[in-house]
Short mmCIF file of C-alpha atoms and ligand atoms in Angstrom, two decimals:
data_model
loop_
_atom_site.label_atom_id
_atom_site.label_comp_id
_atom_site.label_asym_id
_atom_site.label_seq_id
_atom_site.Cartn_x
_atom_site.Cartn_y
_atom_site.Cartn_z
CA MET F 1 0.00 0.00 0.00
CA TYR F 2 1.13 3.52 -0.83
CA HIS F 3 0.66 6.20 1.84
CA ALA F 4 0.75 9.58 0.14
CA ASP F 5 -0.24 11.42 3.28
CA LYS F 6 2.16 14.38 3.28
CA PHE F 7 2.86 17.33 1.03
CA TYR F 8 6.27 18.59 0.03
CA LEU F 9 6.44 22.16 1.33
CA ASN F 10 9.43 24.43 1.81
CA GLY F 11 11.92 21.60 1.44
CA ALA F 12 10.28 19.08 3.77
CA TRP F 13 7.50 16.46 3.79
CA THR F 14 4.77 18.13 5.83
CA ALA F 15 1.45 16.96 7.30
CA PRO F 16 -1.59 18.60 5.69
CA ALA F 17 -3.37 21.45 7.44
CA ALA F 18 -6.48 20.49 9.41
CA GLY F 19 -9.66 19.92 7.42
CA GLY F 20 -8.26 17.84 4.57
CA THR F 21 -9.55 14.37 3.74
CA LEU F 22 -8.03 11.09 2.58
CA ALA F 23 -8.81 9.64 -0.85
CA GLU F 24 -8.21 6.13 -2.17
CA ILE F 25 -5.74 5.39 -4.93
CA VAL F 26 -7.22 2.67 -7.14
CA ASN F 27 -5.43 0.38 -9.58
CA PRO F 28 -7.69 0.41 -12.65
CA ALA F 29 -6.68 -3.10 -13.76
CA THR F 30 -7.65 -4.80 -10.50
CA GLU F 31 -9.95 -2.05 -9.20
CA ALA F 32 -8.29 -2.70 -5.83
CA VAL F 33 -7.30 0.11 -3.49
CA ILE F 34 -3.51 0.35 -3.59
CA GLY F 35 -3.04 3.34 -1.34
CA THR F 36 -4.40 6.49 0.20
CA MET F 37 -3.57 10.09 -0.46
CA ALA F 38 -4.14 13.28 1.50
CA MET F 39 -6.37 15.78 -0.27
CA GLY F 40 -5.26 19.33 0.47
CA THR F 41 -7.17 22.49 1.28
CA ALA F 42 -6.77 26.19 0.47
CA GLU F 43 -4.65 26.45 3.61
CA ASP F 44 -2.15 23.94 2.21
CA VAL F 45 -2.00 26.03 -0.95
CA ASP F 46 -1.34 29.17 1.15
CA ARG F 47 1.61 27.46 2.84
CA ALA F 48 3.03 26.23 -0.46
CA VAL F 49 2.69 29.62 -2.16
CA GLU F 50 4.23 31.37 0.83
CA ALA F 51 7.26 29.05 0.61
CA ALA F 52 7.54 29.60 -3.16
CA CYS F 53 7.26 33.39 -2.75
CA SER F 54 10.02 33.40 -0.10
CA ALA F 55 12.31 31.33 -2.32
CA PHE F 56 11.66 33.37 -5.47
CA PRO F 57 14.08 36.34 -4.99
CA ALA F 58 17.13 34.09 -4.55
CA TRP F 59 16.17 31.46 -7.17
CA SER F 60 15.26 34.07 -9.79
CA GLU F 61 18.77 35.50 -9.51
CA THR F 62 20.64 32.22 -9.79
CA SER F 63 23.03 31.80 -12.69
CA ARG F 64 22.27 29.69 -15.74
CA GLU F 65 24.94 27.24 -14.46
CA ALA F 66 23.25 26.82 -11.06
CA ARG F 67 19.92 26.05 -12.71
CA LEU F 68 21.55 23.65 -15.16
CA ASP F 69 23.27 21.95 -12.27
CA LEU F 70 19.97 21.31 -10.46
CA LEU F 71 18.18 20.18 -13.63
CA GLU F 72 20.97 17.76 -14.51
CA ARG F 73 20.80 16.26 -11.01
CA ILE F 74 17.02 15.88 -11.35
CA LEU F 75 17.52 14.17 -14.72
CA ALA F 76 20.11 11.83 -13.19
CA GLY F 77 17.75 11.11 -10.27
CA CYS F 78 14.84 10.28 -12.60
CA THR F 79 17.13 8.06 -14.67
CA ALA F 80 18.26 6.20 -11.55
CA ARG F 81 14.65 5.65 -10.46
CA LYS F 82 13.10 4.98 -13.86
CA GLU F 83 11.80 1.54 -12.90
CA ASP F 84 10.07 2.92 -9.76
CA LEU F 85 8.50 5.61 -11.91
CA ALA F 86 7.34 3.13 -14.57
CA MET F 87 5.82 0.79 -11.94
CA ALA F 88 3.97 3.71 -10.30
CA ILE F 89 2.52 4.93 -13.62
CA SER F 90 1.45 1.43 -14.62
CA ALA F 91 -0.25 0.89 -11.24
CA GLU F 92 -2.04 4.24 -11.09
CA ILE F 93 -3.31 4.58 -14.69
CA GLY F 94 -3.18 1.02 -16.02
CA ALA F 95 -0.59 1.73 -18.73
CA PRO F 96 1.13 -1.41 -20.03
CA ILE F 97 4.44 -1.71 -18.23
CA SER F 98 6.35 -1.75 -21.52
CA LEU F 99 4.66 1.53 -22.55
CA ALA F 100 5.27 2.99 -19.08
CA ARG F 101 8.97 2.21 -19.38
CA THR F 102 9.57 3.29 -22.95
CA ALA F 103 7.03 6.03 -23.63
CA HIS F 104 5.91 7.47 -20.27
CA VAL F 105 9.29 7.46 -18.54
CA GLY F 106 11.31 7.60 -21.76
CA LEU F 107 9.53 10.73 -22.93
CA ALA F 108 9.73 12.33 -19.49
CA LEU F 109 13.52 11.86 -19.46
CA ALA F 110 13.70 13.22 -23.00
CA GLN F 111 11.69 16.28 -21.89
CA LEU F 112 14.12 16.93 -19.03
CA ASP F 113 17.04 16.59 -21.40
CA MET F 114 15.36 18.97 -23.84
CA VAL F 115 14.90 21.60 -21.10
CA VAL F 116 18.59 21.32 -20.19
CA LYS F 117 19.60 21.84 -23.82
CA THR F 118 17.19 24.75 -24.23
CA LEU F 119 18.48 26.46 -21.09
CA ARG F 120 22.09 26.12 -22.22
CA GLU F 121 21.37 28.17 -25.32
CA PHE F 122 18.50 30.48 -24.38
CA ALA F 123 19.15 34.22 -24.77
CA PHE F 124 17.78 35.93 -21.64
CA GLU F 125 19.10 39.30 -22.81
CA THR F 126 19.21 40.55 -26.38
CA PRO F 127 20.44 43.88 -27.75
CA HIS F 128 17.94 45.96 -29.69
CA GLY F 129 19.89 48.80 -31.29
CA SER F 130 21.47 50.62 -28.34
CA ASN F 131 18.74 49.28 -26.03
CA THR F 132 18.22 45.87 -24.44
CA VAL F 133 15.38 43.39 -24.12
CA ARG F 134 15.60 41.32 -20.95
CA ARG F 135 13.65 38.14 -20.22
CA GLU F 136 12.98 37.71 -16.50
CA PRO F 137 11.18 34.97 -14.55
CA ILE F 138 7.53 35.83 -14.09
CA GLY F 139 7.30 34.76 -10.42
CA VAL F 140 5.69 31.83 -8.64
CA ALA F 141 4.21 29.36 -11.13
CA GLY F 142 1.23 27.15 -10.26
CA LEU F 143 1.46 23.91 -12.25
CA ILE F 144 -1.66 21.75 -12.66
CA THR F 145 -1.38 18.45 -14.52
CA ALA F 146 -3.62 15.70 -15.94
CA TRP F 147 -3.40 11.92 -15.45
CA ASN F 148 -2.95 10.62 -18.98
CA TRP F 149 0.79 11.25 -19.47
CA PRO F 150 1.38 12.24 -15.87
CA LEU F 151 5.16 12.19 -15.51
CA VAL F 152 5.78 13.78 -18.91
CA MET F 153 3.71 16.80 -17.89
CA VAL F 154 5.21 17.04 -14.41
CA CYS F 155 8.78 16.88 -15.71
CA ASN F 156 8.18 19.30 -18.54
CA LYS F 157 6.34 21.94 -16.53
CA VAL F 158 8.54 21.80 -13.42
CA ALA F 159 11.85 21.72 -15.31
CA THR F 160 10.86 24.53 -17.68
CA ALA F 161 9.64 26.77 -14.84
CA LEU F 162 12.81 26.16 -12.80
CA ALA F 163 14.95 26.80 -15.89
CA ALA F 164 13.21 30.15 -16.30
CA GLY F 165 14.01 31.07 -12.68
CA CYS F 166 10.47 30.61 -11.36
CA THR F 167 9.64 28.82 -8.13
CA VAL F 168 6.73 26.39 -8.33
CA VAL F 169 3.74 24.82 -6.65
CA LEU F 170 2.77 21.57 -8.38
CA LYS F 171 -0.72 20.09 -8.12
CA PRO F 172 -0.64 16.75 -9.91
CA SER F 173 -3.76 14.87 -10.95
CA GLU F 174 -5.56 13.21 -8.05
CA ILE F 175 -5.91 10.14 -10.32
CA ALA F 176 -2.13 9.80 -10.73
CA PRO F 177 -0.37 11.10 -7.61
CA LEU F 178 2.31 8.41 -7.25
CA ASP F 179 4.77 9.30 -9.99
CA ALA F 180 4.64 12.96 -8.90
CA ARG F 181 5.59 11.95 -5.34
CA ILE F 182 8.59 10.00 -6.55
CA PHE F 183 9.52 13.01 -8.67
CA ALA F 184 9.32 15.22 -5.54
CA GLU F 185 11.66 12.83 -3.72
CA ILE F 186 14.08 13.12 -6.63
CA VAL F 187 13.93 16.93 -6.59
CA HIS F 188 14.62 16.86 -2.84
CA GLU F 189 17.57 14.48 -3.27
CA ALA F 190 18.86 16.68 -6.08
CA GLY F 191 19.24 19.50 -3.55
CA ALA F 192 16.64 22.01 -4.69
CA PRO F 193 16.73 24.94 -2.24
CA ALA F 194 13.77 24.98 0.18
CA GLY F 195 10.65 26.53 -1.33
CA VAL F 196 11.81 26.36 -4.95
CA PHE F 197 9.64 23.27 -5.59
CA ASN F 198 6.46 22.50 -3.62
CA LEU F 199 3.86 19.77 -4.07
CA VAL F 200 0.25 19.82 -2.87
CA GLN F 201 -2.14 17.01 -3.82
CA GLY F 202 -5.87 17.40 -3.97
CA ALA F 203 -9.04 17.99 -5.91
CA GLY F 204 -9.09 20.36 -8.85
CA GLN F 205 -12.06 22.30 -7.48
CA VAL F 206 -10.28 22.84 -4.14
CA VAL F 207 -6.48 22.88 -4.46
CA GLY F 208 -6.45 23.73 -8.18
CA ALA F 209 -8.99 26.52 -7.76
CA ALA F 210 -7.12 27.98 -4.75
CA LEU F 211 -3.87 27.99 -6.70
CA CYS F 212 -5.51 29.78 -9.64
CA ALA F 213 -7.07 32.45 -7.41
CA HIS F 214 -3.98 33.02 -5.23
CA ARG F 215 -2.46 36.53 -5.26
CA GLY F 216 1.03 35.16 -4.75
CA VAL F 217 0.92 33.08 -7.94
CA ALA F 218 2.01 34.96 -11.07
CA MET F 219 1.17 32.31 -13.62
CA VAL F 220 -0.76 29.07 -13.94
CA SER F 221 0.36 26.45 -16.42
CA PHE F 222 -2.52 24.03 -16.82
CA THR F 223 -2.92 20.78 -18.72
CA GLY F 224 -6.29 19.07 -18.70
CA SER F 225 -9.79 19.22 -20.09
CA THR F 226 -11.20 22.27 -21.84
CA ARG F 227 -13.92 22.34 -19.16
CA ALA F 228 -11.39 22.73 -16.34
CA GLY F 229 -9.19 25.03 -18.43
CA ILE F 230 -12.05 27.52 -18.67
CA GLU F 231 -12.50 27.41 -14.87
CA VAL F 232 -8.78 27.97 -14.44
CA ALA F 233 -8.88 31.10 -16.61
CA ARG F 234 -11.98 32.37 -14.78
CA ASN F 235 -10.44 31.91 -11.35
CA ALA F 236 -7.15 33.45 -12.49
CA ALA F 237 -8.72 36.53 -14.10
CA PRO F 238 -9.31 38.70 -10.99
CA THR F 239 -5.57 38.62 -10.16
CA VAL F 240 -4.57 39.18 -13.82
CA LYS F 241 -2.35 36.10 -13.94
CA ARG F 242 -0.84 34.67 -17.04
CA VAL F 243 -2.60 31.43 -17.92
CA ALA F 244 -1.14 28.79 -20.23
CA GLN F 245 -3.70 26.16 -21.23
CA GLU F 246 -2.95 22.80 -22.83
CA LEU F 247 -6.43 21.37 -23.36
CA GLY F 248 -8.36 18.74 -25.27
CA GLY F 249 -8.36 17.74 -28.92
CA LYS F 250 -10.25 15.93 -31.67
CA SER F 251 -7.40 15.62 -34.09
CA PRO F 252 -7.88 14.59 -37.73
CA LEU F 253 -5.68 12.31 -39.81
CA ILE F 254 -6.16 13.15 -43.50
CA VAL F 255 -5.21 10.18 -45.63
CA LEU F 256 -4.71 11.74 -49.08
CA ASP F 257 -5.57 9.74 -52.21
CA ASP F 258 -1.88 9.22 -53.08
CA ALA F 259 -0.97 7.76 -49.66
CA ASP F 260 0.00 4.16 -49.03
CA LEU F 261 -3.38 3.26 -47.51
CA GLY F 262 -2.20 0.28 -45.48
CA THR F 263 0.67 2.13 -43.82
CA ALA F 264 -1.31 5.33 -43.24
CA VAL F 265 -4.33 3.60 -41.67
CA LYS F 266 -2.24 1.23 -39.55
CA THR F 267 -0.03 4.07 -38.27
CA GLY F 268 -3.07 6.17 -37.43
CA VAL F 269 -4.84 3.37 -35.55
CA MET F 270 -1.69 2.50 -33.58
CA GLN F 271 -1.06 6.16 -32.66
CA LEU F 272 -4.62 6.44 -31.38
CA MET F 273 -4.80 3.14 -29.47
CA MET F 274 -1.51 3.62 -27.62
CA ASN F 275 -2.25 4.56 -23.98
CA SER F 276 -5.85 3.36 -24.56
CA GLY F 277 -6.64 6.43 -26.64
CA GLN F 278 -5.96 8.69 -23.67
CA THR F 279 -3.64 11.09 -25.47
CA CYS F 280 -4.56 14.71 -26.12
CA VAL F 281 -3.02 14.67 -29.62
CA ALA F 282 -4.45 11.25 -30.60
CA PRO F 283 -5.71 11.09 -34.22
CA THR F 284 -9.33 10.29 -33.39
CA ARG F 285 -10.92 11.25 -36.72
CA MET F 286 -9.58 9.41 -39.74
CA LEU F 287 -10.55 11.10 -43.02
CA VAL F 288 -10.24 8.86 -46.09
CA PRO F 289 -11.18 9.26 -49.77
CA ARG F 290 -14.71 7.99 -50.37
CA ASP F 291 -13.56 5.54 -53.09
CA ARG F 292 -11.07 3.90 -50.69
CA TYR F 293 -13.37 4.03 -47.68
CA ASP F 294 -14.30 0.35 -47.38
CA ASP F 295 -10.67 -0.74 -47.68
CA ALA F 296 -9.62 1.77 -45.02
CA VAL F 297 -12.33 0.62 -42.60
CA GLY F 298 -11.32 -3.01 -43.18
CA ILE F 299 -7.66 -2.30 -42.47
CA ALA F 300 -8.49 -0.23 -39.36
CA ALA F 301 -10.76 -2.98 -38.02
CA ALA F 302 -8.12 -5.65 -38.60
CA VAL F 303 -5.49 -3.60 -36.75
CA ALA F 304 -7.86 -2.95 -33.81
CA ASN F 305 -8.90 -6.62 -33.63
CA GLY F 306 -5.23 -7.66 -33.57
CA LEU F 307 -4.28 -5.56 -30.53
CA LYS F 308 -3.42 -7.40 -27.35
CA VAL F 309 -5.51 -5.81 -24.60
CA GLY F 310 -4.91 -7.02 -21.08
CA ASP F 311 -2.99 -7.03 -17.83
CA PRO F 312 -0.73 -3.95 -17.74
CA SER F 313 1.93 -5.85 -15.81
CA ASP F 314 2.31 -8.37 -18.67
CA ALA F 315 5.24 -7.30 -20.85
CA GLY F 316 3.39 -8.39 -24.03
CA THR F 317 0.33 -6.20 -23.45
CA GLN F 318 -0.19 -3.46 -26.04
CA VAL F 319 -3.29 -1.79 -24.61
CA GLY F 320 -4.00 -1.58 -20.87
CA THR F 321 -6.98 -0.09 -19.09
CA ILE F 322 -8.85 3.17 -19.05
CA SER F 323 -7.31 5.01 -16.13
CA ASN F 324 -10.30 5.51 -13.82
CA ARG F 325 -13.94 4.49 -13.45
CA GLN F 326 -15.46 7.84 -14.36
CA GLN F 327 -13.49 7.90 -17.61
CA TYR F 328 -14.34 4.25 -18.29
CA GLU F 329 -18.03 5.04 -18.00
CA LYS F 330 -17.63 8.04 -20.30
CA VAL F 331 -15.97 5.86 -22.96
CA GLN F 332 -18.77 3.28 -22.71
CA ARG F 333 -21.40 6.02 -22.87
CA MET F 334 -19.79 7.54 -25.97
CA ILE F 335 -19.65 4.15 -27.73
CA GLY F 336 -23.39 3.82 -26.98
CA ILE F 337 -24.07 7.30 -28.38
CA GLY F 338 -22.14 6.44 -31.55
CA ILE F 339 -24.37 3.41 -32.11
CA GLU F 340 -27.56 5.37 -31.30
CA GLU F 341 -26.63 8.11 -33.77
CA GLY F 342 -26.23 5.56 -36.57
CA ALA F 343 -22.50 4.90 -36.82
CA ARG F 344 -21.54 1.30 -37.63
CA VAL F 345 -19.28 -0.70 -35.32
CA ALA F 346 -16.57 -2.23 -37.53
CA ALA F 347 -14.49 -3.49 -34.60
CA GLY F 348 -14.88 -3.53 -30.81
CA GLY F 349 -18.01 -1.95 -29.38
CA PRO F 350 -19.46 -1.67 -25.87
CA GLY F 351 -18.24 -3.61 -22.86
CA ARG F 352 -14.96 -5.34 -22.09
CA PRO F 353 -12.84 -7.39 -24.51
CA ASP F 354 -13.49 -11.14 -24.44
CA GLY F 355 -11.81 -12.91 -21.56
CA LEU F 356 -11.53 -9.82 -19.36
CA ALA F 357 -14.33 -9.95 -16.80
CA HIS F 358 -12.91 -7.34 -14.39
CA GLY F 359 -10.92 -4.17 -14.60
CA LEU F 360 -11.47 -0.99 -16.58
CA TYR F 361 -10.74 -2.49 -20.01
CA ALA F 362 -12.44 -1.06 -23.09
CA ARG F 363 -12.55 -2.65 -26.54
CA PRO F 364 -10.48 -1.01 -29.27
CA THR F 365 -13.37 0.31 -31.35
CA ILE F 366 -13.58 1.40 -34.97
CA PHE F 367 -16.69 3.31 -36.04
CA ALA F 368 -17.54 3.46 -39.75
CA ASP F 369 -20.24 5.51 -41.50
CA VAL F 370 -19.44 8.46 -39.27
CA ARG F 371 -20.53 11.98 -40.22
CA ASN F 372 -18.55 14.86 -38.82
CA ASP F 373 -21.65 16.25 -37.09
CA MET F 374 -22.09 13.13 -34.93
CA THR F 375 -21.22 13.38 -31.24
CA ILE F 376 -18.39 10.84 -31.59
CA ALA F 377 -16.77 13.07 -34.23
CA ARG F 378 -17.19 16.29 -32.26
CA GLU F 379 -16.52 15.45 -28.60
CA GLU F 380 -13.28 14.23 -27.11
CA ILE F 381 -13.89 10.62 -25.99
CA PHE F 382 -10.43 9.96 -24.54
CA GLY F 383 -10.61 6.24 -25.13
CA PRO F 384 -9.66 3.68 -27.81
CA VAL F 385 -12.36 4.80 -30.23
CA LEU F 386 -11.78 5.84 -33.84
CA ALA F 387 -14.25 7.59 -36.16
CA VAL F 388 -13.59 6.89 -39.86
CA ILE F 389 -15.11 9.61 -42.06
CA PRO F 390 -15.23 9.66 -45.88
CA TYR F 391 -14.41 12.77 -47.94
CA ASP F 392 -14.88 13.73 -51.59
CA ASP F 393 -11.76 15.72 -52.49
CA GLU F 394 -8.85 17.55 -50.87
CA ASP F 395 -10.84 20.72 -50.15
CA ASP F 396 -13.59 18.64 -48.55
CA ALA F 397 -11.02 16.81 -46.39
CA ILE F 398 -9.52 20.10 -45.17
CA ALA F 399 -12.98 21.53 -44.47
CA ILE F 400 -13.91 18.45 -42.38
CA ALA F 401 -10.54 18.54 -40.59
CA ASN F 402 -11.10 22.19 -39.61
CA ASP F 403 -14.78 21.72 -38.72
CA THR F 404 -14.10 21.20 -35.01
CA ASP F 405 -14.00 23.29 -31.85
CA TYR F 406 -10.49 22.00 -31.22
CA GLY F 407 -7.14 22.62 -32.88
CA LEU F 408 -4.43 20.72 -31.04
CA ALA F 409 -2.88 18.45 -33.66
CA ALA F 410 -3.44 17.04 -37.14
CA TYR F 411 -1.85 14.37 -39.30
CA VAL F 412 -1.46 14.11 -43.07
CA ALA F 413 -0.48 10.98 -45.04
CA SER F 414 0.58 11.39 -48.66
CA GLY F 415 3.01 10.00 -51.21
CA ASP F 416 4.04 13.59 -51.97
CA THR F 417 5.61 15.52 -49.08
CA ALA F 418 5.26 18.89 -50.82
CA ARG F 419 1.53 18.28 -51.24
CA ALA F 420 1.22 17.15 -47.60
CA ARG F 421 2.92 20.39 -46.51
CA ARG F 422 0.49 22.47 -48.59
CA VAL F 423 -2.40 20.68 -46.89
CA ALA F 424 -0.72 21.14 -43.47
CA ALA F 425 -0.58 24.90 -44.06
CA ARG F 426 -4.38 25.00 -44.41
CA ILE F 427 -5.15 23.14 -41.17
CA ARG F 428 -5.97 25.16 -38.05
CA ALA F 429 -3.99 23.21 -35.46
CA GLY F 430 -0.88 23.72 -33.33
CA SER F 431 1.04 20.88 -34.95
CA VAL F 432 0.71 18.81 -38.11
CA ARG F 433 2.66 15.57 -38.48
CA ILE F 434 3.31 14.21 -41.94
CA ASN F 435 3.49 10.48 -42.70
CA GLY F 436 3.75 9.33 -39.09
CA ALA F 437 6.75 11.55 -38.30
CA SER F 438 7.69 11.31 -34.65
CA THR F 439 7.73 14.49 -32.63
CA ASP F 440 10.68 16.77 -31.99
CA LEU F 441 10.58 18.00 -28.40
CA SER F 442 12.29 21.29 -29.21
CA LEU F 443 9.34 22.33 -31.39
CA PRO F 444 6.45 24.39 -29.97
CA PHE F 445 3.57 22.27 -28.63
CA GLY F 446 0.08 23.64 -28.03
CA GLY F 447 -3.33 24.28 -29.46
CA TYR F 448 -5.49 26.59 -31.54
CA LYS F 449 -9.11 27.36 -30.62
CA ALA F 450 -10.55 25.37 -27.66
CA SER F 451 -7.33 23.33 -27.42
CA GLY F 452 -5.68 26.10 -25.46
CA ASN F 453 -3.38 29.07 -25.29
CA GLY F 454 0.39 29.18 -25.19
CA ARG F 455 3.09 26.77 -26.22
CA GLU F 456 5.21 24.27 -24.34
CA ASN F 457 8.62 22.75 -25.20
CA GLY F 458 11.88 24.25 -26.35
CA ALA F 459 12.52 27.98 -26.40
CA HIS F 460 8.80 28.74 -26.93
CA GLY F 461 7.96 26.83 -23.76
CA LEU F 462 10.65 28.56 -21.72
CA ALA F 463 9.48 31.99 -22.90
CA GLU F 464 6.01 31.29 -21.43
CA PHE F 465 7.48 31.53 -17.91
CA LEU F 466 9.28 34.82 -18.59
CA GLU F 467 8.35 38.49 -18.48
CA CYS F 468 9.81 40.76 -21.09
CA LYS F 469 11.50 44.02 -20.07
CA ALA F 470 12.74 46.79 -22.35
CA VAL F 471 15.78 48.59 -20.94
CA ILE F 472 16.07 51.84 -22.87
CA GLY F 473 19.25 53.89 -23.01
P1 LIG I 1 -9.14 17.38 -15.89
O1 LIG I 1 -9.41 18.69 -16.51
O2 LIG I 1 -10.25 16.67 -15.23
O3 LIG I 1 -8.01 17.53 -14.77
C1 LIG I 1 -6.73 18.05 -15.05
C2 LIG I 1 -6.16 18.68 -13.81
O4 LIG I 1 -6.92 19.85 -13.51
C3 LIG I 1 -6.22 17.80 -12.57
O5 LIG I 1 -5.07 18.01 -11.79
C4 LIG I 1 -7.46 18.32 -11.87
O6 LIG I 1 -7.45 18.10 -10.48
C5 LIG I 1 -7.38 19.80 -12.19
N1 LIG I 1 -8.63 20.54 -12.14
C6 LIG I 1 -9.89 20.10 -12.39
N2 LIG I 1 -10.77 21.10 -12.23
C7 LIG I 1 -10.06 22.20 -11.90
C8 LIG I 1 -10.41 23.55 -11.61
N3 LIG I 1 -11.67 23.97 -11.60
N4 LIG I 1 -9.42 24.42 -11.30
C9 LIG I 1 -8.12 24.02 -11.30
N5 LIG I 1 -7.75 22.76 -11.55
C10 LIG I 1 -8.70 21.86 -11.86
O7 LIG I 1 -8.44 16.53 -17.02
P2 LIG I 1 -7.98 15.01 -16.96
O8 LIG I 1 -9.22 14.19 -17.04
O9 LIG I 1 -7.04 14.83 -15.83
O10 LIG I 1 -7.13 14.89 -18.31
C11 LIG I 1 -7.68 14.66 -19.54
C12 LIG I 1 -7.77 15.94 -20.34
O11 LIG I 1 -6.50 16.57 -20.45
C13 LIG I 1 -8.19 15.67 -21.76
O12 LIG I 1 -9.14 16.64 -22.17
C14 LIG I 1 -6.92 15.85 -22.56
O13 LIG I 1 -7.09 16.15 -23.91
C15 LIG I 1 -6.25 16.92 -21.81
N6 LIG I 1 -4.81 16.91 -22.08
C16 LIG I 1 -4.26 17.91 -22.84
C17 LIG I 1 -2.92 17.91 -23.13
C18 LIG I 1 -2.29 19.00 -23.95
O14 LIG I 1 -1.08 19.14 -23.88
N7 LIG I 1 -3.03 19.76 -24.70
C19 LIG I 1 -2.11 16.89 -22.65
C20 LIG I 1 -2.69 15.88 -21.90
C21 LIG I 1 -4.04 15.92 -21.60
#
């Protein structure tokens, strides 16, 4: 059993203020309680922000070398404890252990490394004629993270804020508190000065809301649902904070008529199903030429039917569970709505996969005959559910791709890279990947429209935590 009963405040593990409660940590594969966690209050947030405010003057004036030194020790600490981190992520969100090791922890380490490289080269002061533009840390940063790629978000936000010279209060997801606690231990071991990094667990409506409203917090960097992102901005508005929002998505994959259909469809389905479809940038709408539609649906169904869904602790498992019961019920409800609205189930469907009687397992599901105005094409499901939509020509495909409230990511498959780039230029989304290209962590990451505001990663991400000052004369 895990006992996550203390918060990390001002350099020490500290008992919560009076009035907090205890919540259960549940393993979604067994649905057994595997631990308890303290849920904080506004008073815990006050203590954390006070510590971060006290530490800010000294940390904001540290040299680039001192910050690099701390970040490199944190990276070394995470590397040394990568198996603990992978086990925690697999237990708390039901990610297959192989995915937890390679993708969850692997990407988190790569993010830390990317922040180190960015900080080495970042220009905090640039001449502008005879004047100077200085980039200075904005102040205390409140960091609020989601459960789906929990460690990646924690590492990226904390490391980037510290690199900028900010001090931080982290509120990780209440669904995935364990990896964040190990990370806090690593930061402590790495020798972060007291108050530079603080951790408070708790509910979004309580701890998250208090952090957003707090006068001592200069900026909130939030990753989560669009619903909560709106609340964050509302609560932050009276204190005129900066708010960075990384929110939901309903990302299209346009398979152009000159693409290798088999490769494009298979790549798209695999990118979506990884992490049980619980990825903000997952390609959840597959747009295919009408005259190749039946073939595309057949290939997608065969790929989905071939996935090995099961026990996350089994090294051969490709798809684990949905991470919590509420989300599991949402996925099941959305599959039901898809059927009610007339979409055809080409693979998967409601309920659990055969042979899995317990645990929050969903069936990798392919919906055919989907129109872009159906609920399953408009709302983020956040599960292993693909909508395959036919289009008539390139203009029609681009119109369908852009006909969404979201704008986080998009994907284009084509035999002609120049053509794919022309299509990419017409899509309203923060990133467009061509022919299954893997991401480059130094590139800006973020969304258009209801997918958010601001950019993470690389120099763009670091700049989010900085104020800009003109020194004239
Ligand atoms: P969520 O919005 O329920 O919770 C995210 C975090 O916000 C949690 O820590 C939660 O406690 C907190 N929170 C909830 N209500 C709050 C409030 N009123 N004030 C302050 N904090 C609050 O999201 P989730 O279910 O944990 O994650 C899934 C969502 O995250 C999906 O919509 C997904 O697309 C999105 N996401 C986006 C990105 C991105 O980079 N754009 C990355 C990963 C996940």
